[in-house]
């Protein structure tokens, strides 16, 4: 399983992914699920992936291939004239890879994957898309400024309550980390380390990016402070 | 969809269920999902149901039938010599009904249901079971003092953080209501009104039971206070 979440805020975009991949409970590995593509000052694209590793790795490899071998605005996400077209290329690549792999598997196994794509090109606005396994996609809006893939339910209540378009980038990072914290507690197949990235509005590059390891003291302290705050708040409420 | 949750606490059991039933998004009804069977001072059994209404209604009807027509300790939950046997009777009835209905449906539709059974008989301890569609079951324990069926993920983080065996009945009611509140916000197919029941230890009857209607002022105030507490706590945490 996986949990990835992206926020599209007034001042920029915040993205967080876990790194746990498992084939059964007895075969657990760490794989990066966040991929960045950037030409600073020109365009920045961040992709987060959930689902079958064979599908997501091949999709990312195909995107690289299309960028490197005779790239055209129709095939390369680095040349596409808009973020909408970028989402279209990624969606088509994902759907094609999925179909190819599905043909090798029996119907019952069916591999699939979904992705969050966040980015901005020079002259355009920040945009964030959720791409479904079939290649179609939806976009984050003012009303719904966050997108999630993978094990999304445990971490949704906190996002519903604190994330709005006007939320600061700092609060946005707190919100996704607490959302991840709730998910980590409830689903073993979502696991540390985490990848956290921020793309400030009009920066046209990844503004900050860090990997949070299992023993990270700051994350542990924040998780503990949140537990205390929840229990305090709970204690003050009257039935 | 449905959300039902039961707590097995030191001082008693707390059960909460929603009432929304839907066949598609355009066919929504209100049905009670909490059923009580009691002979005060002798035994009390509370059943909460999730899943296909055709399965759960028929199962409850069969349990009534078995109690009324030549009841035996092997067939009637009101005569069974232990709560374990009660869970066994309910599990067998549920599995049988499911098989019968499945035969009428194509494989792809497959109706199923799950149940939470809470109860105590004179001379025995309080016990709470989660009964799976196949009729097998698990039991709440000291380590895991709550059970959930239906749309359980949104409301689990709050339970994980505040519910322990020693939690008071008053705090237990608060916890299940806040857990339900998070679920109501995130899943349209879980809906008001709610049924809340408490069975105090050794009371051998339902100690209190109330229906919380959509406009309930107390529930609305609690929900709002919880949102404020979450946002306050969130604001005090440093990244």
Short mmCIF file of C-alpha atoms in Angstrom, two decimals:
data_model
loop_
_atom_site.label_atom_id
_atom_site.label_comp_id
_atom_site.label_asym_id
_atom_site.label_seq_id
_atom_site.Cartn_x
_atom_site.Cartn_y
_atom_site.Cartn_z
CA UNK A 1 0.00 0.00 0.00
CA UNK A 2 0.93 3.64 -0.21
CA UNK A 3 -0.18 7.03 0.96
CA UNK A 4 0.57 10.17 -1.05
CA UNK A 5 -1.04 13.57 -0.57
CA UNK A 6 -0.67 16.86 -2.41
CA UNK A 7 -1.93 20.32 -1.44
CA UNK A 8 -2.56 23.10 -3.94
CA UNK A 9 -2.35 26.25 -1.82
CA UNK A 10 -2.33 29.95 -2.56
CA UNK A 11 1.43 30.22 -1.99
CA UNK A 12 2.52 26.94 -3.50
CA UNK A 13 2.18 23.18 -3.52
CA UNK A 14 3.07 20.70 -0.76
CA UNK A 15 3.61 17.01 -1.56
CA UNK A 16 4.23 14.08 0.77
CA UNK A 17 4.67 10.38 0.04
CA UNK A 18 5.67 7.30 2.00
CA UNK A 19 8.12 4.75 0.59
CA UNK A 20 6.82 1.34 1.60
CA UNK A 21 6.21 -1.26 -1.07
CA UNK A 22 5.04 -4.74 -0.29
CA UNK A 23 4.26 -7.94 -2.12
CA UNK A 24 2.49 -9.68 0.71
CA UNK A 25 3.27 -8.88 4.32
CA UNK A 26 6.53 -10.83 4.25
CA UNK A 27 8.12 -8.97 1.38
CA UNK A 28 8.51 -5.32 2.26
CA UNK A 29 10.85 -2.89 0.56
CA UNK A 30 11.56 0.82 0.40
CA UNK A 31 11.01 2.52 -2.95
CA UNK A 32 10.82 6.20 -3.72
CA UNK A 33 7.33 7.15 -4.90
CA UNK A 34 8.06 10.83 -5.58
CA UNK A 35 9.74 11.88 -8.82
CA UNK A 36 10.69 15.38 -9.87
CA UNK A 37 11.40 16.75 -13.30
CA UNK A 38 12.64 20.31 -13.54
CA UNK A 39 14.36 22.92 -15.65
CA UNK A 40 14.65 25.66 -13.03
CA UNK A 41 12.96 28.83 -14.18
CA UNK A 42 11.23 26.98 -17.01
CA UNK A 43 9.09 24.24 -15.51
CA UNK A 44 8.80 21.94 -12.56
CA UNK A 45 6.79 18.71 -12.47
CA UNK A 46 6.42 16.42 -9.48
CA UNK A 47 4.84 12.98 -9.76
CA UNK A 48 3.75 10.76 -6.87
CA UNK A 49 2.74 7.17 -7.52
CA UNK A 50 0.55 4.54 -5.87
CA UNK A 51 -0.20 1.01 -6.98
CA UNK A 52 1.67 -1.81 -8.64
CA UNK A 53 5.39 -1.08 -8.72
CA UNK A 54 5.75 -2.78 -12.10
CA UNK A 55 3.27 -0.29 -13.54
CA UNK A 56 4.61 2.85 -11.85
CA UNK A 57 8.30 2.14 -12.54
CA UNK A 58 7.66 1.37 -16.19
CA UNK A 59 5.51 4.48 -16.56
CA UNK A 60 8.19 6.73 -15.09
CA UNK A 61 10.84 5.04 -17.29
CA UNK A 62 8.71 5.62 -20.40
CA UNK A 63 8.29 9.29 -19.50
CA UNK A 64 12.07 9.61 -19.22
CA UNK A 65 12.54 7.79 -22.50
CA UNK A 66 10.12 10.13 -24.27
CA UNK A 67 12.00 13.14 -22.89
CA UNK A 68 15.37 11.84 -24.06
CA UNK A 69 14.69 10.27 -27.44
CA UNK A 70 13.51 12.70 -30.10
CA UNK A 71 11.30 14.64 -27.70
CA UNK A 72 8.28 16.46 -29.11
CA UNK A 73 5.65 18.63 -27.43
CA UNK A 74 3.25 15.71 -27.90
CA UNK A 75 5.46 13.09 -26.22
CA UNK A 76 7.70 14.86 -23.68
CA UNK A 77 6.32 16.26 -20.45
CA UNK A 78 9.18 18.79 -20.49
CA UNK A 79 8.06 20.24 -23.82
CA UNK A 80 4.28 19.95 -23.52
CA UNK A 81 2.73 23.42 -23.90
CA UNK A 82 0.56 23.23 -20.76
CA UNK A 83 0.20 21.33 -17.50
CA UNK A 84 -3.07 19.95 -18.85
CA UNK A 85 -1.12 18.40 -21.73
CA UNK A 86 1.46 17.09 -19.23
CA UNK A 87 -1.32 15.34 -17.32
CA UNK A 88 -2.61 13.97 -20.62
CA UNK A 89 0.77 12.50 -21.59
CA UNK A 90 1.22 10.92 -18.16
CA UNK A 91 -2.34 9.57 -18.21
CA UNK A 92 -1.90 8.02 -21.64
CA UNK A 93 1.46 6.50 -20.71
CA UNK A 94 0.06 5.06 -17.48
CA UNK A 95 -2.98 3.58 -19.22
CA UNK A 96 -0.83 2.05 -21.98
CA UNK A 97 1.63 0.47 -19.51
CA UNK A 98 -1.23 -0.87 -17.46
CA UNK A 99 -2.84 -2.47 -20.51
CA UNK A 100 0.44 -4.12 -21.52
CA UNK A 101 1.03 -5.52 -18.04
CA UNK A 102 -2.58 -6.60 -17.64
CA UNK A 103 -2.24 -8.73 -20.78
CA UNK A 104 0.55 -10.66 -19.08
CA UNK A 105 -1.50 -11.25 -15.94
CA UNK A 106 -4.70 -13.14 -15.42
CA UNK A 107 -7.87 -11.06 -15.05
CA UNK A 108 -7.99 -11.66 -11.32
CA UNK A 109 -4.60 -10.16 -10.62
CA UNK A 110 -4.93 -7.00 -12.71
CA UNK A 111 -2.10 -4.55 -11.93
CA UNK A 112 -2.96 -0.87 -11.76
CA UNK A 113 -1.69 2.41 -10.42
CA UNK A 114 -2.71 6.00 -9.88
CA UNK A 115 -0.65 9.18 -9.70
CA UNK A 116 -0.67 12.74 -8.45
CA UNK A 117 0.97 15.24 -10.79
CA UNK A 118 1.84 18.71 -9.51
CA UNK A 119 3.59 21.34 -11.55
CA UNK A 120 3.94 24.73 -13.11
CA UNK A 121 5.49 25.95 -16.36
CA UNK A 122 6.69 29.48 -17.02
CA UNK A 123 3.73 31.67 -17.95
CA UNK A 124 1.18 29.27 -16.51
CA UNK A 125 -0.45 28.70 -13.12
CA UNK A 126 0.23 25.97 -10.59
CA UNK A 127 -1.86 22.89 -11.30
CA UNK A 128 -2.33 19.55 -9.60
CA UNK A 129 -3.97 16.44 -11.06
CA UNK A 130 -4.98 13.02 -9.84
CA UNK A 131 -4.53 10.50 -12.66
CA UNK A 132 -6.63 7.35 -12.50
CA UNK A 133 -5.45 3.89 -13.64
CA UNK A 134 -7.41 4.26 -16.88
CA UNK A 135 -5.56 7.48 -17.71
CA UNK A 136 -8.36 9.97 -17.10
CA UNK A 137 -7.80 12.59 -14.44
CA UNK A 138 -9.30 15.20 -12.14
CA UNK A 139 -7.80 18.47 -10.94
CA UNK A 140 -7.49 20.10 -7.52
CA UNK A 141 -9.57 23.27 -7.25
CA UNK A 142 -10.26 26.11 -4.86
CA UNK A 143 -13.04 24.06 -3.26
CA UNK A 144 -10.96 20.91 -2.94
CA UNK A 145 -7.36 22.01 -2.52
CA UNK A 146 -5.94 18.56 -1.81
CA UNK A 147 -5.59 15.24 -3.62
CA UNK A 148 -4.78 11.83 -2.15
CA UNK A 149 -3.88 8.43 -3.59
CA UNK A 150 -3.45 5.05 -1.92
CA UNK A 151 -4.61 4.55 1.66
CA UNK A 152 -6.37 7.90 1.88
CA UNK A 153 -9.14 7.49 4.43
CA UNK A 154 -7.34 7.53 7.79
CA UNK A 155 -5.63 10.81 6.97
CA UNK A 156 -8.57 12.63 5.43
CA UNK A 157 -10.42 13.98 8.51
CA UNK A 158 -7.50 16.22 9.54
CA UNK A 159 -7.17 17.57 5.98
CA UNK A 160 -10.92 18.22 5.77
CA UNK A 161 -10.71 20.31 8.92
CA UNK A 162 -7.56 22.38 8.50
CA UNK A 163 -6.60 22.68 4.84
CA UNK A 164 -7.96 25.54 2.77
CA UNK A 165 -6.62 27.35 -0.24
CA UNK A 166 -5.33 30.11 2.07
CA UNK A 167 -3.42 27.74 4.38
CA UNK A 168 0.27 28.74 4.60
CA UNK A 169 2.99 26.49 3.20
CA UNK A 170 4.24 25.92 6.74
CA UNK A 171 0.80 24.86 8.00
CA UNK A 172 0.37 22.81 4.85
CA UNK A 173 3.50 20.81 5.66
CA UNK A 174 2.24 20.27 9.21
CA UNK A 175 -1.15 19.14 7.91
CA UNK A 176 0.22 16.54 5.47
CA UNK A 177 2.65 15.20 8.08
CA UNK A 178 -0.16 14.80 10.65
CA UNK A 179 -2.36 13.23 7.99
CA UNK A 180 0.47 10.78 7.26
CA UNK A 181 0.98 10.17 10.97
CA UNK A 182 -2.64 9.01 11.37
CA UNK A 183 -2.21 6.72 8.37
CA UNK A 184 1.07 5.23 9.59
CA UNK A 185 -0.58 4.35 12.91
CA UNK A 186 -3.47 2.54 11.25
CA UNK A 187 -2.00 0.80 8.22
CA UNK A 188 1.21 -1.23 8.50
CA UNK A 189 1.69 -1.23 4.75
CA UNK A 190 2.30 2.53 4.77
CA UNK A 191 5.78 3.17 6.17
CA UNK A 192 8.71 5.47 6.82
CA UNK A 193 10.85 7.06 5.48
CA UNK A 194 8.80 9.89 3.98
CA UNK A 195 9.53 12.28 1.13
CA UNK A 196 8.30 15.85 1.62
CA UNK A 197 8.59 18.50 -1.09
CA UNK A 198 7.41 22.08 -1.44
CA UNK A 199 7.09 23.98 -4.71
CA UNK A 200 6.51 27.67 -4.02
CA UNK A 201 4.27 29.62 -6.40
CA UNK A 202 6.20 30.82 -9.47
CA UNK A 203 9.48 29.35 -8.17
CA UNK A 204 9.47 26.99 -11.17
CA UNK A 205 11.65 24.57 -9.24
CA UNK A 206 11.40 22.43 -6.12
CA UNK A 207 11.78 24.98 -3.32
CA UNK A 208 12.57 22.47 -0.60
CA UNK A 209 12.71 18.73 -0.38
CA UNK A 210 13.63 16.42 2.43
CA UNK A 211 13.56 12.79 3.36
CA UNK A 212 12.24 12.10 6.84
CA UNK A 213 13.84 8.93 8.20
CA UNK A 214 12.25 6.49 10.64
CA UNK A 215 14.01 7.92 13.69
CA UNK A 216 13.47 11.59 12.82
CA UNK A 217 13.28 13.49 16.10
CA UNK A 218 11.22 16.40 14.77
CA UNK A 219 8.57 14.13 13.27
CA UNK A 220 8.37 12.07 16.45
CA UNK A 221 7.98 15.21 18.57
CA UNK A 222 5.27 16.57 16.28
CA UNK A 223 3.40 13.26 16.34
CA UNK A 224 3.55 13.18 20.13
CA UNK A 225 2.47 16.83 20.44
CA UNK A 226 -0.50 16.07 18.19
CA UNK A 227 -1.53 13.10 20.32
CA UNK A 228 -1.37 15.28 23.42
CA UNK A 229 -3.35 18.06 21.70
CA UNK A 230 -6.02 15.56 20.61
CA UNK A 231 -6.34 14.08 24.07
CA UNK A 232 -6.44 17.54 25.70
CA UNK A 233 -9.07 18.71 23.25
CA UNK A 234 -11.04 15.50 23.80
CA UNK A 235 -10.88 16.02 27.56
CA UNK A 236 -12.32 19.52 27.35
CA UNK A 237 -15.33 18.57 25.26
CA UNK A 238 -18.52 17.91 27.17
CA UNK A 239 -21.01 15.31 26.09
CA UNK B 1 -22.73 2.08 3.43
CA UNK B 2 -22.80 2.04 7.19
CA UNK B 3 -20.69 2.81 10.18
CA UNK B 4 -21.13 0.95 13.46
CA UNK B 5 -18.72 0.93 16.38
CA UNK B 6 -18.72 -0.84 19.72
CA UNK B 7 -16.49 -0.29 22.75
CA UNK B 8 -15.86 -2.95 25.38
CA UNK B 9 -14.81 -0.92 28.43
CA UNK B 10 -14.14 -1.76 32.06
CA UNK B 11 -17.48 -0.31 33.16
CA UNK B 12 -19.64 -1.40 30.28
CA UNK B 13 -20.21 -1.40 26.55
CA UNK B 14 -20.96 1.55 24.27
CA UNK B 15 -22.52 1.01 20.84
CA UNK B 16 -23.23 3.51 18.08
CA UNK B 17 -24.68 3.00 14.61
CA UNK B 18 -25.87 5.21 11.79
CA UNK B 19 -29.12 4.53 9.93
CA UNK B 20 -28.46 5.26 6.27
CA UNK B 21 -29.14 2.59 3.69
CA UNK B 22 -28.67 3.13 0.01
CA UNK B 23 -29.11 1.25 -3.21
CA UNK B 24 -27.20 3.62 -5.41
CA UNK B 25 -26.89 7.29 -4.59
CA UNK B 26 -30.43 8.03 -5.73
CA UNK B 27 -32.18 5.58 -3.44
CA UNK B 28 -31.46 6.46 0.17
CA UNK B 29 -33.50 5.32 3.14
CA UNK B 30 -33.34 5.26 6.91
CA UNK B 31 -33.21 1.83 8.53
CA UNK B 32 -32.36 0.94 12.09
CA UNK B 33 -29.13 -1.07 12.24
CA UNK B 34 -29.14 -1.66 15.99
CA UNK B 35 -31.25 -4.42 17.50
CA UNK B 36 -31.59 -5.29 21.17
CA UNK B 37 -32.77 -8.50 22.77
CA UNK B 38 -33.16 -8.53 26.53
CA UNK B 39 -34.67 -10.21 29.53
CA UNK B 40 -33.69 -7.68 32.19
CA UNK B 41 -31.62 -9.31 34.91
CA UNK B 42 -31.11 -12.41 32.78
CA UNK B 43 -29.38 -11.40 29.59
CA UNK B 44 -28.93 -8.55 27.18
CA UNK B 45 -27.75 -8.85 23.57
CA UNK B 46 -27.23 -5.97 21.17
CA UNK B 47 -26.61 -6.54 17.47
CA UNK B 48 -25.40 -3.93 14.97
CA UNK B 49 -25.43 -4.70 11.26
CA UNK B 50 -23.59 -3.57 8.14
CA UNK B 51 -23.97 -4.74 4.57
CA UNK B 52 -26.79 -5.83 2.33
CA UNK B 53 -30.15 -5.02 3.89
CA UNK B 54 -31.69 -8.16 2.43
CA UNK B 55 -29.13 -10.23 4.33
CA UNK B 56 -29.25 -8.35 7.63
CA UNK B 57 -33.06 -8.11 7.82
CA UNK B 58 -33.51 -11.78 7.04
CA UNK B 59 -30.86 -12.74 9.58
CA UNK B 60 -32.51 -10.72 12.35
CA UNK B 61 -35.92 -12.17 11.38
CA UNK B 62 -34.53 -15.72 11.54
CA UNK B 63 -33.05 -15.05 14.99
CA UNK B 64 -36.49 -13.87 16.18
CA UNK B 65 -38.13 -16.90 14.61
CA UNK B 66 -35.73 -19.25 16.37
CA UNK B 67 -36.47 -17.54 19.70
CA UNK B 68 -40.23 -17.82 19.24
CA UNK B 69 -40.78 -21.22 17.66
CA UNK B 70 -39.75 -24.16 19.86
CA UNK B 71 -36.64 -22.42 21.14
CA UNK B 72 -33.71 -24.57 22.26
CA UNK B 73 -30.30 -23.62 23.69
CA UNK B 74 -28.85 -24.59 20.32
CA UNK B 75 -31.14 -22.35 18.24
CA UNK B 76 -32.22 -19.40 20.40
CA UNK B 77 -29.82 -16.64 21.35
CA UNK B 78 -31.94 -16.05 24.45
CA UNK B 79 -31.36 -19.59 25.71
CA UNK B 80 -27.78 -20.21 24.54
CA UNK B 81 -25.59 -21.04 27.56
CA UNK B 82 -22.85 -18.52 26.78
CA UNK B 83 -22.17 -15.39 24.74
CA UNK B 84 -19.73 -17.46 22.68
CA UNK B 85 -22.62 -19.73 21.72
CA UNK B 86 -24.74 -16.65 20.97
CA UNK B 87 -22.08 -15.42 18.56
CA UNK B 88 -21.97 -18.91 17.03
CA UNK B 89 -25.74 -18.99 16.43
CA UNK B 90 -25.70 -15.51 14.88
CA UNK B 91 -22.68 -16.36 12.73
CA UNK B 92 -24.29 -19.56 11.44
CA UNK B 93 -27.58 -17.79 10.72
CA UNK B 94 -25.82 -14.95 8.89
CA UNK B 95 -23.71 -17.34 6.79
CA UNK B 96 -26.76 -19.46 5.90
CA UNK B 97 -28.85 -16.43 4.87
CA UNK B 98 -25.96 -15.09 2.82
CA UNK B 99 -25.57 -18.39 0.97
CA UNK B 100 -29.28 -18.54 0.19
CA UNK B 101 -29.34 -14.99 -1.15
CA UNK B 102 -26.09 -15.46 -3.06
CA UNK B 103 -27.66 -18.37 -4.93
CA UNK B 104 -30.33 -15.99 -6.21
CA UNK B 105 -27.77 -13.43 -7.37
CA UNK B 106 -25.07 -13.65 -9.98
CA UNK B 107 -21.52 -14.13 -8.70
CA UNK B 108 -20.64 -10.53 -9.44
CA UNK B 109 -23.31 -9.05 -7.21
CA UNK B 110 -22.78 -11.24 -4.13
CA UNK B 111 -24.67 -9.86 -1.13
CA UNK B 112 -22.98 -9.99 2.24
CA UNK B 113 -23.07 -8.48 5.68
CA UNK B 114 -21.15 -8.30 8.93
CA UNK B 115 -22.30 -7.71 12.49
CA UNK B 116 -21.15 -6.59 15.90
CA UNK B 117 -22.69 -8.54 18.79
CA UNK B 118 -22.39 -7.18 22.32
CA UNK B 119 -23.89 -8.81 25.34
CA UNK B 120 -23.82 -10.32 28.78
CA UNK B 121 -25.78 -13.14 30.41
CA UNK B 122 -26.25 -13.59 34.14
CA UNK B 123 -23.16 -15.25 35.61
CA UNK B 124 -20.97 -14.41 32.64
CA UNK B 125 -18.78 -11.50 31.61
CA UNK B 126 -19.43 -8.80 29.03
CA UNK B 127 -18.35 -9.90 25.57
CA UNK B 128 -18.30 -8.29 22.16
CA UNK B 129 -17.83 -10.02 18.81
CA UNK B 130 -17.36 -8.98 15.21
CA UNK B 131 -19.05 -11.54 12.96
CA UNK B 132 -17.77 -11.83 9.39
CA UNK B 133 -19.97 -12.53 6.34
CA UNK B 134 -18.81 -16.17 6.35
CA UNK B 135 -20.02 -16.61 9.94
CA UNK B 136 -16.63 -16.76 11.67
CA UNK B 137 -15.90 -14.14 14.28
CA UNK B 138 -13.34 -12.33 16.40
CA UNK B 139 -13.69 -10.90 19.89
CA UNK B 140 -12.79 -7.53 21.43
CA UNK B 141 -10.02 -7.86 24.01
CA UNK B 142 -8.13 -5.76 26.54
CA UNK B 143 -5.59 -4.85 23.83
CA UNK B 144 -8.22 -3.94 21.26
CA UNK B 145 -11.26 -2.69 23.15
CA UNK B 146 -13.23 -1.57 20.11
CA UNK B 147 -14.76 -3.16 17.02
CA UNK B 148 -15.97 -1.44 13.86
CA UNK B 149 -17.96 -2.53 10.81
CA UNK B 150 -18.77 -0.71 7.58
CA UNK B 151 -16.93 2.50 6.71
CA UNK B 152 -14.43 2.20 9.54
CA UNK B 153 -11.29 4.04 8.41
CA UNK B 154 -12.18 7.72 8.77
CA UNK B 155 -13.22 7.24 12.38
CA UNK B 156 -10.39 4.99 13.52
CA UNK B 157 -7.61 7.52 14.28
CA UNK B 158 -9.58 9.14 17.11
CA UNK B 159 -10.42 5.74 18.63
CA UNK B 160 -6.78 4.62 18.38
CA UNK B 161 -5.74 7.66 20.35
CA UNK B 162 -8.30 7.94 23.13
CA UNK B 163 -10.03 4.61 23.76
CA UNK B 164 -8.59 2.19 26.29
CA UNK B 165 -10.15 -0.47 28.45
CA UNK B 166 -10.16 2.01 31.37
CA UNK B 167 -11.94 4.78 29.44
CA UNK B 168 -15.13 5.86 31.26
CA UNK B 169 -18.57 5.23 29.77
CA UNK B 170 -19.03 8.99 29.40
CA UNK B 171 -15.73 9.41 27.53
CA UNK B 172 -16.56 6.28 25.52
CA UNK B 173 -19.77 7.88 24.28
CA UNK B 174 -17.86 11.05 23.37
CA UNK B 175 -15.26 9.00 21.50
CA UNK B 176 -17.74 7.03 19.37
CA UNK B 177 -19.71 10.19 18.56
CA UNK B 178 -16.55 12.03 17.44
CA UNK B 179 -15.49 8.96 15.47
CA UNK B 180 -18.91 8.99 13.78
CA UNK B 181 -18.64 12.73 13.19
CA UNK B 182 -15.41 12.29 11.20
CA UNK B 183 -17.07 9.52 9.18
CA UNK B 184 -20.22 11.55 8.46
CA UNK B 185 -18.08 14.38 7.12
CA UNK B 186 -16.20 12.13 4.72
CA UNK B 187 -18.72 9.59 3.46
CA UNK B 188 -22.14 10.67 2.23
CA UNK B 189 -23.47 7.14 2.47
CA UNK B 190 -23.17 7.22 6.27
CA UNK B 191 -25.94 9.40 7.67
CA UNK B 192 -28.00 10.66 10.57
CA UNK B 193 -29.98 9.84 12.65
CA UNK B 194 -27.74 7.82 14.97
CA UNK B 195 -28.55 5.15 17.55
CA UNK B 196 -26.45 5.26 20.71
CA UNK B 197 -26.75 2.63 23.44
CA UNK B 198 -24.88 1.90 26.65
CA UNK B 199 -24.93 -1.40 28.53
CA UNK B 200 -23.36 -0.97 31.96
CA UNK B 201 -21.36 -3.88 33.40
CA UNK B 202 -23.64 -6.42 35.12
CA UNK B 203 -26.76 -4.33 34.41
CA UNK B 204 -28.03 -7.18 32.21
CA UNK B 205 -30.16 -4.70 30.29
CA UNK B 206 -29.69 -1.69 28.07
CA UNK B 207 -28.78 1.06 30.54
CA UNK B 208 -29.44 3.95 28.22
CA UNK B 209 -30.41 4.29 24.62
CA UNK B 210 -31.14 7.31 22.50
CA UNK B 211 -31.70 8.29 18.92
CA UNK B 212 -29.78 11.37 17.84
CA UNK B 213 -31.70 13.16 15.08
CA UNK B 214 -30.19 15.20 12.27
CA UNK B 215 -30.77 18.55 13.97
CA UNK B 216 -29.61 17.47 17.45
CA UNK B 217 -28.21 20.56 19.15
CA UNK B 218 -25.90 18.70 21.54
CA UNK B 219 -24.31 16.67 18.75
CA UNK B 220 -23.84 19.74 16.60
CA UNK B 221 -22.22 21.64 19.50
CA UNK B 222 -19.89 18.73 20.25
CA UNK B 223 -18.90 18.44 16.61
CA UNK B 224 -18.17 22.15 16.45
CA UNK B 225 -16.20 22.10 19.73
CA UNK B 226 -14.12 19.22 18.38
CA UNK B 227 -13.35 21.12 15.18
CA UNK B 228 -12.26 24.12 17.25
CA UNK B 229 -10.14 21.91 19.52
CA UNK B 230 -8.47 20.29 16.50
CA UNK B 231 -7.70 23.60 14.88
CA UNK B 232 -6.40 25.06 18.17
CA UNK B 233 -4.20 22.03 18.75
CA UNK B 234 -3.01 22.19 15.17
CA UNK B 235 -2.14 25.86 15.58
CA UNK B 236 -0.01 25.21 18.67
CA UNK B 237 2.12 22.49 17.08
CA UNK B 238 5.42 23.63 15.63
CA UNK B 239 6.86 22.07 12.53
#
